[in-house]
């Protein structure tokens, strides 16, 4: 009886040691996974500020907090469990779901590009409609739009995070994915908050008893930030097209092979290879966004007809 008890304790001790050794790898796994998703993190950071530009400056941090809170909720309580469940029961479903999300990003990016260059009366009608809503309604619309975009980028982040830990014990998978979710959310929205409040920081530096150099730097920061935010808005739109098409291309072997061939042909100049891949994906994203837009328009035209026929 005693020998059996000691054997059981030995087994438990061995299991604890193995688990501890496995958990020791978690920080390295988190660092590795974060590195893999760095491109999408940059895109997420570039996309988000455009949802805050033009709103009441006193509400900027509150809006970012709302988006960050919903982003973290989605990562922790929806996307991580979904990735683990799908990865276990239906791993084949992850890629098609991500491709649908990528197509949506391309559609949204195309809509932004189209609105920049289009002189169509519908665009003016939309502008007039936006001018009639209250600031509170506009804020809700911006937050909702940011959360929709974020959940797609977050889904890609969590899917990549899961792909890096598929060979790990389930406990490690959960810990790594939760750690990545928290770290990336804090990093992205902390940096976004810094970006949108940089002009206020500059104004603070330009006033008071600061030195002449500090005041000059503050004034320069105040003048620079509106231009920077405008540029970042364009970068965010381009990032949506780039990432969206890249997600779709990864699920289509033919397109993925073409992108890899393009990058391989310029492998001697890494920066040029990266830029060529980004431009190819952005152009492809506009094309895919256009196709999705046509499908959406067709469906919208068909729905009223179906409603009328049903009413008759």
XYZ file of C-alpha atoms in Angstrom:
312
model
C 0.000 0.000 0.000
C 2.775 2.407 0.964
C 4.826 1.461 -2.078
C 1.806 2.146 -4.316
C 1.326 5.532 -2.679
C 5.009 6.424 -3.184
C 4.784 5.315 -6.830
C 1.747 7.577 -7.314
C 3.582 10.484 -5.715
C 6.571 9.847 -7.991
C 4.274 9.939 -11.021
C 2.693 13.201 -9.852
C 6.148 14.694 -9.202
C 7.317 13.699 -12.671
C 4.179 15.198 -14.229
C 4.662 18.466 -12.347
C 8.305 18.650 -13.498
C 7.331 18.072 -17.128
C 4.572 20.694 -16.881
C 6.945 23.196 -15.263
C 9.557 22.613 -17.955
C 6.890 23.084 -20.606
C 5.643 26.297 -19.022
C 9.202 27.621 -18.931
C 8.980 27.759 -22.740
C 5.918 30.023 -22.686
C 7.780 33.391 -22.720
C 9.842 32.239 -25.702
C 6.692 31.048 -27.463
C 4.944 34.366 -26.798
C 7.948 36.289 -28.172
C 8.104 34.066 -31.253
C 4.380 34.367 -31.921
C 4.394 38.134 -31.437
C 7.181 38.398 -33.995
C 5.138 36.387 -36.504
C 2.164 38.752 -36.245
C 4.170 41.984 -36.191
C 3.075 42.903 -39.713
C -0.609 42.677 -38.822
C 0.019 44.575 -35.575
C 1.519 47.426 -37.598
C -1.513 47.397 -39.881
C -3.876 47.432 -36.895
C -1.994 50.410 -35.452
C -2.171 52.271 -38.767
C -5.864 51.551 -39.345
C -7.288 52.546 -35.941
C -6.444 56.296 -35.703
C -8.598 57.100 -38.747
C -11.673 56.185 -36.711
C -10.823 58.884 -34.153
C -9.761 61.720 -36.483
C -12.365 64.480 -36.709
C -14.113 63.718 -33.428
C -14.098 65.757 -30.207
C -10.481 65.722 -28.914
C -11.743 65.352 -25.367
C -13.369 62.045 -26.368
C -10.347 60.556 -28.173
C -8.927 58.490 -25.310
C -12.402 57.352 -24.284
C -13.106 56.147 -27.827
C -9.777 54.326 -28.013
C -10.505 52.719 -24.660
C -13.903 51.520 -25.906
C -12.328 49.982 -29.003
C -9.479 48.435 -26.998
C -11.883 46.970 -24.425
C -14.009 45.329 -27.123
C -10.899 44.169 -28.961
C -9.548 42.476 -25.836
C -12.956 40.946 -25.101
C -13.124 39.530 -28.621
C -9.601 38.119 -28.451
C -9.945 36.571 -24.997
C -13.516 35.302 -24.951
C -14.417 34.743 -28.609
C -11.425 34.357 -30.919
C -9.101 32.345 -28.662
C -11.753 29.752 -27.696
C -12.952 29.635 -31.329
C -9.418 29.012 -32.618
C -8.829 26.250 -30.052
C -12.170 24.556 -30.759
C -11.851 24.827 -34.543
C -8.223 23.748 -34.393
C -9.264 20.595 -32.543
C -12.544 19.666 -34.261
C -12.414 21.368 -37.682
C -8.963 22.764 -38.540
C -10.002 22.920 -42.212
C -12.535 25.686 -41.390
C -10.007 28.239 -40.120
C -8.626 29.205 -43.543
C -12.017 29.786 -45.274
C -13.213 31.898 -42.336
C -10.057 34.006 -42.467
C -10.458 34.380 -46.244
C -13.966 35.754 -45.764
C -12.549 38.248 -43.277
C -9.787 39.177 -45.724
C -12.359 39.750 -48.474
C -14.279 42.053 -46.123
C -11.114 44.078 -45.427
C -10.545 44.440 -49.172
C -14.167 45.563 -49.603
C -13.861 48.165 -46.851
C -10.509 49.355 -48.215
C -11.953 49.621 -51.728
C -14.872 51.671 -50.405
C -12.411 54.118 -48.820
C -10.389 54.409 -52.045
C -13.554 54.804 -54.102
C -14.835 57.590 -51.845
C -11.533 59.464 -52.255
C -11.835 59.692 -56.036
C -15.549 59.309 -56.756
C -17.710 62.316 -57.651
C -20.853 60.186 -57.735
C -23.985 61.851 -56.249
C -24.372 58.924 -53.854
C -21.159 59.972 -52.148
C -22.581 63.461 -51.575
C -25.808 61.974 -50.269
C -23.860 59.907 -47.774
C -21.932 63.008 -46.696
C -25.129 64.948 -46.182
C -26.558 62.103 -44.113
C -23.463 62.006 -41.926
C -23.739 65.759 -41.302
C -27.230 65.373 -39.835
C -26.383 62.829 -37.135
C -25.386 63.803 -33.621
C -21.788 63.597 -32.355
C -22.824 60.741 -30.074
C -24.236 58.762 -33.010
C -21.132 59.460 -35.084
C -18.963 58.251 -32.219
C -20.962 55.021 -31.967
C -20.632 54.513 -35.724
C -16.871 55.051 -35.591
C -16.442 52.659 -32.665
C -18.583 50.021 -34.384
C -16.588 50.388 -37.614
C -13.287 50.151 -35.766
C -14.416 47.040 -33.884
C -15.552 45.347 -37.131
C -12.164 45.959 -38.724
C -10.309 45.026 -35.544
C -12.058 41.682 -35.134
C -10.863 40.579 -38.578
C -7.285 41.646 -37.903
C -7.520 40.109 -34.426
C -8.821 36.856 -35.913
C -5.786 36.704 -38.176
C -3.497 37.440 -35.211
C -5.046 34.724 -33.066
C -5.056 32.228 -35.950
C -1.338 32.805 -36.498
C -0.758 32.566 -32.752
C -2.566 29.219 -32.718
C -0.535 27.951 -35.692
C 2.651 28.532 -33.683
C 1.553 26.396 -30.726
C -0.286 23.479 -32.339
C 2.458 21.094 -31.216
C 2.316 22.328 -27.609
C 0.250 20.972 -24.680
C -3.211 22.485 -24.408
C -2.256 24.468 -21.293
C 0.616 26.092 -23.167
C -1.650 26.859 -26.112
C -4.137 28.659 -23.898
C -1.498 30.598 -21.926
C 0.416 31.695 -25.026
C -2.692 32.817 -26.893
C -4.077 34.727 -23.916
C -0.692 36.375 -23.321
C -0.412 37.366 -26.982
C -3.971 38.762 -26.915
C -3.280 40.962 -23.880
C 0.194 42.084 -24.952
C -0.789 43.028 -28.507
C -3.972 44.821 -27.457
C -2.142 46.913 -24.870
C 0.732 47.650 -27.275
C -1.464 48.598 -30.240
C -3.980 50.773 -28.432
C -1.399 52.270 -26.100
C 0.551 53.434 -29.157
C -2.627 54.609 -30.893
C -3.493 56.660 -27.805
C -0.035 58.220 -27.892
C -0.433 59.072 -31.575
C -3.809 60.797 -31.272
C -2.786 62.768 -28.151
C 0.632 63.775 -29.487
C -0.678 67.210 -30.499
C -1.865 67.835 -26.931
C 1.571 66.767 -25.670
C 3.134 69.184 -28.150
C 0.872 72.000 -26.978
C 1.846 71.310 -23.369
C 5.537 71.428 -24.296
C 5.089 74.661 -26.239
C 3.606 76.427 -23.213
C 4.715 77.035 -19.641
C 8.219 77.526 -18.323
C 9.912 75.090 -20.699
C 13.150 75.904 -22.485
C 13.176 77.504 -25.922
C 14.237 74.220 -27.535
C 11.402 72.335 -25.814
C 8.865 74.960 -26.856
C 10.120 74.838 -30.436
C 9.839 71.031 -30.442
C 6.305 71.264 -29.026
C 5.197 73.744 -31.712
C 6.724 71.536 -34.389
C 4.889 68.513 -33.007
C 1.565 70.382 -33.036
C 2.069 71.401 -36.681
C 3.265 67.946 -37.733
C 0.565 65.749 -36.180
C -2.390 66.734 -38.441
C -0.276 65.882 -41.490
C 0.921 62.680 -39.845
C -2.642 61.595 -38.996
C -3.737 62.334 -42.555
C -0.875 60.223 -43.916
C -1.647 57.498 -41.385
C -5.244 57.419 -42.591
C -4.039 56.645 -46.115
C -1.587 54.096 -44.738
C -4.414 52.473 -42.794
C -6.538 52.133 -45.928
C -3.600 50.693 -47.871
C -2.919 48.303 -44.984
C -6.496 47.023 -45.072
C -6.131 46.221 -48.780
C -2.667 44.707 -48.321
C -3.488 42.490 -45.360
C -6.943 41.575 -46.664
C -5.652 40.321 -50.006
C -2.672 38.600 -48.410
C -5.047 36.633 -46.134
C -7.099 35.573 -49.164
C -3.994 34.743 -51.220
C -2.663 32.474 -48.468
C -5.796 30.353 -48.872
C -5.448 30.073 -52.670
C -2.304 28.101 -53.609
C -2.071 29.670 -57.083
C -2.103 33.255 -55.788
C 0.169 32.388 -52.866
C 2.658 30.817 -55.277
C 2.633 33.918 -57.499
C 3.342 36.188 -54.524
C 6.169 33.951 -53.352
C 7.640 33.920 -56.870
C 7.486 37.722 -57.008
C 9.297 38.033 -53.684
C 11.840 35.350 -54.651
C 12.671 37.189 -57.878
C 13.719 40.203 -55.802
C 15.263 38.276 -52.930
C 18.595 40.008 -53.505
C 17.040 43.283 -52.371
C 14.853 42.414 -49.337
C 13.323 45.900 -49.025
C 12.338 45.881 -52.696
C 10.926 42.347 -52.402
C 8.801 43.426 -49.447
C 7.595 46.575 -51.231
C 6.729 44.616 -54.379
C 4.717 42.138 -52.306
C 2.863 44.953 -50.535
C 2.038 46.757 -53.801
C 0.895 43.542 -55.458
C -1.381 42.759 -52.506
C -2.737 46.323 -52.371
C -3.580 46.264 -56.090
C -5.066 42.795 -55.736
C -7.031 44.050 -52.730
C -8.575 46.864 -54.783
C -9.563 44.352 -57.472
C -11.055 41.938 -54.957
C -12.783 44.782 -53.115
C -14.328 45.909 -56.408
C -15.684 42.395 -57.069
C -17.143 42.168 -53.558
C -18.663 45.630 -54.002
C -20.382 44.511 -57.211
C -21.776 41.433 -55.470
C -23.052 43.562 -52.573
C -24.715 45.995 -54.995
C -26.329 43.127 -56.896
C -27.671 41.594 -53.685
C -29.062 44.971 -52.576
C -30.858 45.341 -55.912
C -32.300 41.846 -55.663
C -33.564 42.180 -52.083
C -36.128 44.962 -52.766
C -37.437 42.952 -55.736
C -37.902 39.893 -53.518
C -39.621 41.984 -50.842
C -42.011 43.484 -53.415
C -42.859 40.082 -54.879
C -43.426 38.704 -51.366
C -45.722 41.636 -50.506
C -47.789 41.028 -53.628
